[in-house]
Amino acid sequence: MGSGNGLPVHIAFIMDGNGRWAEAKRLPRAMGHRAGAQTVRRVTAFARRRGIPFLTLYAFSTENWSRPRGEVDALMELLSAFLDDELPTLLENDIRLRMLGDPAAIPSATRERLALVQEKTAGLKGMTLSLAVNYGGRDEIVRAARRAAGGLAAAGRSPESLDREFFESFLDTAGMPDPDLVIRTAGEKRLSNFLVWQSAYAELYFTPRTWPDFSDADFEAALDEYEKRIRKFGS
Ligand code: IPE
Ligand code: IPE
Ligand code: MG
């Protein structure tokens, strides 16, 4: 209390372990993703209740297209259903939805729902929930670099005039603070191409709990640990 970090402004989750959760129960992997969607609802409600301004969830990476077609289809359908079901809850709880990633490759039914929910919640200010879909940190940086180059050329500016602030304005996260805390469930200790630019000074938290089993108490434990971490930012 007092000298700690307080609450993170921006928490980002690498939601991992749906497959292992299902396999341990001898269920199809899709059932794990379905159980994971319930955790998304629970974690979003928890963050909103706690007054976290920015919550970001890694839902589908640029590398996840290499999974079997049936699993990719199931994930996209689940995401569509989630968006349909959650719109009223987002509106009711003053939550803005934002998408991170390249929409181009996302199947049109899912892409259209993402666009619709973003549009309907655009003015909401209680919390920003960002869903990273067809998101990869390296892909985001390359897309931003292309657009930044175009922006410089259009303004007749030299490459040397490119600075961090201008570049960041082309990232998918433009205008958002960097994540303070990145939480990965299910035990792997890596970023898997998530927010590689923005996580430069994030506190990283790894828990063995799978995403479907990640509870409010687990979330509380992560916040407690974050509160105690010493952040130095190089100073
Ligand atoms: C996370 O769970 C969901 C996505 C990556 C879409 P996984 O499907 O990666 O689960 P594991 O890692 O196989 O257990
Ligand atoms: C990271 O999980 C991607 C998402 C959570 C969407 P993965 O399961 O795809 O990552 P790896 O393959 O273990 O690195
Ligand atoms: Mg995984």
XYZ file of C-alpha atoms in Angstrom, residues 27 70 75 81 91 98-99 103 111 119-120 131 139 142 155 208 210 213 226 228 233:
21
model
C -12.889 -33.782 -24.800
C -11.564 -27.611 -38.435
C -12.401 -20.678 -33.349
C -21.049 -16.155 -31.525
C -23.121 -1.679 -24.027
C -11.291 -2.687 -30.271
C -9.663 -5.137 -32.629
C -8.757 -7.952 -40.537
C -14.805 -9.709 -39.699
C -18.762 0.654 -34.348
C -21.572 0.190 -31.787
C -9.247 -8.516 -28.996
C 3.120 -8.356 -38.733
C 5.623 -4.355 -40.764
C 3.859 14.829 -46.156
C 0.488 -22.924 -14.832
C -4.972 -23.287 -18.086
C -9.506 -22.833 -15.275
C 2.237 -6.950 -9.880
C 4.922 -5.769 -5.392
C 12.418 1.395 -16.698
